[in-house]
Coordinates of C-alpha atoms and ligand atoms in Angstrom, one line a residue:
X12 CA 57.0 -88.8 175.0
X13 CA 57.1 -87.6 171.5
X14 CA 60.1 -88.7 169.4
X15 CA 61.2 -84.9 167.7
X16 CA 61.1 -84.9 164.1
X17 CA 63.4 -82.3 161.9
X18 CA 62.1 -82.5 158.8
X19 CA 63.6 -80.9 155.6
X20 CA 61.1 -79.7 152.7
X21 CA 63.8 -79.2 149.8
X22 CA 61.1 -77.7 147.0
X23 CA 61.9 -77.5 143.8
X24 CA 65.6 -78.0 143.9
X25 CA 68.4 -80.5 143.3
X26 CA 69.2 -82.3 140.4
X27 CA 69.1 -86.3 141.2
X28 CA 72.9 -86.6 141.7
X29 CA 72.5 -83.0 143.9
X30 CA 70.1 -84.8 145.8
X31 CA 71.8 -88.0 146.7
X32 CA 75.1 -86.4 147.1
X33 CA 73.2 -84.3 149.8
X34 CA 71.3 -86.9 151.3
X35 CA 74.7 -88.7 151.8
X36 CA 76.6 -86.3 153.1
X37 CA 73.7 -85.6 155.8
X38 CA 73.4 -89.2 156.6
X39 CA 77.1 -88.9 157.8
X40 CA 76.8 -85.9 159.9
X41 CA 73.5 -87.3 161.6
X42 CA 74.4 -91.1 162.2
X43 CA 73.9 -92.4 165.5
X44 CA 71.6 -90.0 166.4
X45 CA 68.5 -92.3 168.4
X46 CA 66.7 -89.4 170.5
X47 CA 65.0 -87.9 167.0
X48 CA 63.7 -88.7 164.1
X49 CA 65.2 -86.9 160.4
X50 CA 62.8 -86.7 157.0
X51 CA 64.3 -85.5 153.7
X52 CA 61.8 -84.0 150.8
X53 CA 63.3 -84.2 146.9
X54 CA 61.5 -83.4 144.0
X55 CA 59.5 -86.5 142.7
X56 CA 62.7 -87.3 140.2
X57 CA 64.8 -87.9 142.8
X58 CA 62.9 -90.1 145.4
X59 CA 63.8 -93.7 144.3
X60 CA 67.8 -92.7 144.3
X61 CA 68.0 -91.2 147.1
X62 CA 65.6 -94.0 148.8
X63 CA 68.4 -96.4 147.8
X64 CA 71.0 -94.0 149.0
X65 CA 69.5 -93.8 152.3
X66 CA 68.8 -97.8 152.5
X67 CA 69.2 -98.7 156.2
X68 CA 71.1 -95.1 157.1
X69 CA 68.1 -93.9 159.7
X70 CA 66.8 -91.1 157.3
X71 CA 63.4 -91.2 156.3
X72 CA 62.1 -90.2 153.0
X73 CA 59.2 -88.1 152.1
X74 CA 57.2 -86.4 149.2
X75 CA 56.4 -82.8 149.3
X76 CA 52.7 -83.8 147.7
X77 CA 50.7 -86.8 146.6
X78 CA 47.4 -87.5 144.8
X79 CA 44.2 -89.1 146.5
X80 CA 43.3 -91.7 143.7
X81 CA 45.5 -94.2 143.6
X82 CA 45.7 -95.2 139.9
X83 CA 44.0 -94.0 136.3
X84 CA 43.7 -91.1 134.0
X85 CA 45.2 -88.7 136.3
X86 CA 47.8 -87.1 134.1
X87 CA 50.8 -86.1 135.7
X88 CA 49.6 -86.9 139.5
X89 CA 51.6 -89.4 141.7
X90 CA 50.0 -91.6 144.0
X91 CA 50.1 -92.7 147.6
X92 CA 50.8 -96.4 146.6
X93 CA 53.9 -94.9 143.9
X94 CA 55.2 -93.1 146.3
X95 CA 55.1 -96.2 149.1
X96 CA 57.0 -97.8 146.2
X97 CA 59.8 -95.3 145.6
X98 CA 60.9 -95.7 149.2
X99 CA 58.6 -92.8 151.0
X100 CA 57.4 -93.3 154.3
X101 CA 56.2 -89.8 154.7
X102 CA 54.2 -87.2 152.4
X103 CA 54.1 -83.2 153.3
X104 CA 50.4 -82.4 152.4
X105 CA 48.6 -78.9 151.9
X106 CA 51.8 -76.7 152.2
X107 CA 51.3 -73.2 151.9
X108 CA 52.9 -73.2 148.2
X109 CA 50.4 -75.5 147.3
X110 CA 47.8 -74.0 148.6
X111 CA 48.3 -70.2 147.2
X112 CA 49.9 -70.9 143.6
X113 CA 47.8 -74.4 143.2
X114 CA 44.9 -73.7 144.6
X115 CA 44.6 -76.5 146.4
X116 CA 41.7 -77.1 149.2
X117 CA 40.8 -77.4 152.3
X118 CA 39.2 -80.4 151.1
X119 CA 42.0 -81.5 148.7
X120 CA 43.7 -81.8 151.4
X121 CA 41.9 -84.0 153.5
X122 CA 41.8 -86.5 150.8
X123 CA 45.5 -86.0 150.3
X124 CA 46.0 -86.9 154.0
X125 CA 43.5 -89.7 154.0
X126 CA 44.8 -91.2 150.6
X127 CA 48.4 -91.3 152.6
X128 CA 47.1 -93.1 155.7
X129 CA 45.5 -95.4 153.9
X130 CA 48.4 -96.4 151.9
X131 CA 50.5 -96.5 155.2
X132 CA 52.5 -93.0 154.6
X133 CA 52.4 -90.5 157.4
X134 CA 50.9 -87.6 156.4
X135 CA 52.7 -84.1 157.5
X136 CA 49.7 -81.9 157.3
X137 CA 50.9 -78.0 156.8
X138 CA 48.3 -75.0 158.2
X139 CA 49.1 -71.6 159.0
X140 CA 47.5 -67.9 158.4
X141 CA 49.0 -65.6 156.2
X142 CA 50.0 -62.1 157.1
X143 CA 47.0 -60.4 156.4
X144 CA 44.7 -63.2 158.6
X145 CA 47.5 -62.8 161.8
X146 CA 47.4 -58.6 161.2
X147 CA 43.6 -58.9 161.4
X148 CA 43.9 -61.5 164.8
X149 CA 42.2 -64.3 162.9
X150 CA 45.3 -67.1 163.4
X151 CA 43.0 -69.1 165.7
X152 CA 40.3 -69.4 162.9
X153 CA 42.3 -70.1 160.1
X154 CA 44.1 -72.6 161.9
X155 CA 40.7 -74.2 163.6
X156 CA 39.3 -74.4 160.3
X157 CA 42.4 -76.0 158.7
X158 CA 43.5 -78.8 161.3
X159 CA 39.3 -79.8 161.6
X160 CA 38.9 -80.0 157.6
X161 CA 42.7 -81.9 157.1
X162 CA 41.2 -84.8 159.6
X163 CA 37.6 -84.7 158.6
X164 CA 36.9 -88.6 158.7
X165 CA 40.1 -89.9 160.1
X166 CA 39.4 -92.3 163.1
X167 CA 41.7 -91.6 166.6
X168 CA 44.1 -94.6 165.9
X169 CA 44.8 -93.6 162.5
X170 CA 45.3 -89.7 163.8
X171 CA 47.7 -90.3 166.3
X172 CA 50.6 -91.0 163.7
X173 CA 49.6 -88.3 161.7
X174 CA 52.0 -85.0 162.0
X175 CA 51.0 -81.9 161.8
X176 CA 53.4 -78.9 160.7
X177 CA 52.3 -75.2 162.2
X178 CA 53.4 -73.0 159.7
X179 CA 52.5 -69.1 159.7
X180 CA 52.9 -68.2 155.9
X181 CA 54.3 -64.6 156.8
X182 CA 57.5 -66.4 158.3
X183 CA 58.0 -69.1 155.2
X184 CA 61.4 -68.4 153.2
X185 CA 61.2 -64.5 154.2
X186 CA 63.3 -64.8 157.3
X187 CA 61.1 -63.4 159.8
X188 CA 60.6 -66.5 162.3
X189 CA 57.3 -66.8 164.9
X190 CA 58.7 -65.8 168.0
X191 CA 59.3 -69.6 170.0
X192 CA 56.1 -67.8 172.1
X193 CA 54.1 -67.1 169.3
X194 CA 55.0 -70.6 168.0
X195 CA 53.9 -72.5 171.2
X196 CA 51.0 -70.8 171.7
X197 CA 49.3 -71.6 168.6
X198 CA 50.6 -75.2 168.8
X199 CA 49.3 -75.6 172.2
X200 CA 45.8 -74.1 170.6
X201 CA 46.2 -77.1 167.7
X202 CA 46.8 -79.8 170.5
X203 CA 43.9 -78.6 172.5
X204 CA 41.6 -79.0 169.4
X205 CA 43.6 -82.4 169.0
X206 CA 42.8 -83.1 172.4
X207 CA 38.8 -81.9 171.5
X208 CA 38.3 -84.0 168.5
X209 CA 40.3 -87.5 169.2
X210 CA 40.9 -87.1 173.1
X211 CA 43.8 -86.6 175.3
X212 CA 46.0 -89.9 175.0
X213 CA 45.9 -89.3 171.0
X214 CA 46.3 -85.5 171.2
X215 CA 49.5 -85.6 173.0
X216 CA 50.8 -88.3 170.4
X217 CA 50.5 -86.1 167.8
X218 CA 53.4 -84.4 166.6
X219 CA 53.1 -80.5 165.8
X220 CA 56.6 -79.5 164.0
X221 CA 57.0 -75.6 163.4
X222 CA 58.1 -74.6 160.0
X223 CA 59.3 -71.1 159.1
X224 CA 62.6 -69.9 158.5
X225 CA 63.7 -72.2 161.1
X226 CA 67.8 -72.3 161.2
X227 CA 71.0 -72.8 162.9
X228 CA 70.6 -70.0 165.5
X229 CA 66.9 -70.0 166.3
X230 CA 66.1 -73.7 166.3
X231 CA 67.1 -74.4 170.1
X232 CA 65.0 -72.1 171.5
X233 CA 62.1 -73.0 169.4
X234 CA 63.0 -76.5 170.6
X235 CA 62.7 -75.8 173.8
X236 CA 59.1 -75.0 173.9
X237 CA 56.8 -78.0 175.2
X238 CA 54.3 -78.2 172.3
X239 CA 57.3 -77.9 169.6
X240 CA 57.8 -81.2 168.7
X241 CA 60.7 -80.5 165.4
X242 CA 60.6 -78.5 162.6
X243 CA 59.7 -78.4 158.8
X244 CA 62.5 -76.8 157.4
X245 CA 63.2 -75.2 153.9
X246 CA 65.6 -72.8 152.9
X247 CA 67.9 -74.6 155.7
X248 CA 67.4 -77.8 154.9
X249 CA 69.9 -77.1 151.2
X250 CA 72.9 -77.1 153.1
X251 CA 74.6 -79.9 155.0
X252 CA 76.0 -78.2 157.8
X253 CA 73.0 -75.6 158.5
X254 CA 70.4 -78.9 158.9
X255 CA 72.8 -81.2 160.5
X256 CA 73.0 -78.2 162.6
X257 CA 69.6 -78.0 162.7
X258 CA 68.9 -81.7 163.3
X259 CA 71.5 -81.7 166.2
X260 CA 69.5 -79.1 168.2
X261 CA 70.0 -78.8 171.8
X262 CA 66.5 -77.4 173.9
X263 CA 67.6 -73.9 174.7
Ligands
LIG330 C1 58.8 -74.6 154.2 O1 58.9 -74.5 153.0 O2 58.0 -75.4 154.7 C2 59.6 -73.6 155.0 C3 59.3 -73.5 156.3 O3 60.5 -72.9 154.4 P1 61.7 -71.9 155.1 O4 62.3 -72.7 156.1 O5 62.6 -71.6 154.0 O6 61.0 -70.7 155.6

């Protein structure tokens, strides 16, 4: 069985004592909570603090990117082994936002997930089609391409705690949501290439989350659907009572 992961992506947002007060306050309304697992995502400022905050409180912490060397003249880049230190056990890699305004790589992103295995982070790998790639029925391709490049040299033991986050770009912070159908469909598509590339024990390890515009009032019913395995949540995730909300889902 796979332990459900909700998983909040906060972007660029939250000052440090924003994002501690936050973290706090969401720590409270999700204690006791042993059936599913809960990641947080500050901005890079705010990672050590609210690691501390969280000390022994059953959140996780994670980094919304990461670079592949690991020290050197890298202005400006943070690596896996820095972000181990600051108290992450997790690292979002190749979301969409990084891919369209950063240009970042198909291949950038395989070394950004290999970099975080090999420092002992999980890796939540983001892929999804845009608008125009879904309009023109090429979701299957894009996707294919994306999960196949992301885990391009990893071996099947290291794969199988890697997480991977289905996320249509059409539905990120617009409010239009993949119907839970739509959703499952393509991450029953991702397991079976899972399944193709690292066999069956390890494909149904693997978590898929879906991210886009999850919230409040959708969330159950995407829950509900057997290759949904959590969520990767932005816009909602700013709120204490919409994720705790979120985070206390009930399969619908
Ligand atoms: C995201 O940033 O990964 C995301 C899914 O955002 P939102 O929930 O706001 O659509």
């Amino acid at each position: 069985m796979r332990t459900p992961l909700m998983a909040g992506n906060w972007k660029l947002n939250l000052t440090i004592d924003e994002a501690v007060g936050l973290a706090t306050a969401l720590a409270g309304q999700t204690a006791g909570l042993t059936d599913r697992e809960v990641m947080i995502a500050p901005v890079f400022t705010a990672l050590a603090p609210v690691g501390k905050a969280l000390e022994g409180r059953g959140i996780y912490l994670g980094a919304q990117d990461v670079y592949w060397e690991s020290s050197g003249a890298w202005t400006g880049e943070v690596s896996a082994p820095l972000l181990k230190d600051a108290g992450c056990s997790h690292v979002i890699v190749g979301h969409s936002e990084r891919r369209q305004h950063f240009g970042e790589t198909d291949e950038d992103v395989n070394r950004k997930a290999r970099a975080a295995i090999k420092a002992g982070l999980l890796p939540v790998i983001c892929v999804g089609e845009t608008l125009e790639e879904r309009e023109a029925g090429r979701e299957r391709d894009v996707v294919h391409r994306m999960v196949k490049s992301a885990l391009e040299g990893v071996s099947p033991e290291d794969a199988s705690s890697v997480i991977l986050a289905y996320e249509p770009v059409w539905a990120i912070g617009t409010g239009k949501t993949a119907s839970p159908d739509q959703a499952d469909e393509i991450h029953g598509y991702i397991r079976g290439l899972l399944s193709g590339s690292f066999g069956d024990i390890v494909a149904d390890r693997i978590r898929i989350l879906y991210g886009g515009s999850v919230k409040p009032d959708n969330v159950d019913e995407l829950m509900g659907k057997p290759h949904i395995d959590g969520a990767l949540v932005g816009g909602a995730s700013l709120e204490v009572d919409s994720f705790s909300r979120i985070v206390r889902f009930e399969k619908g």
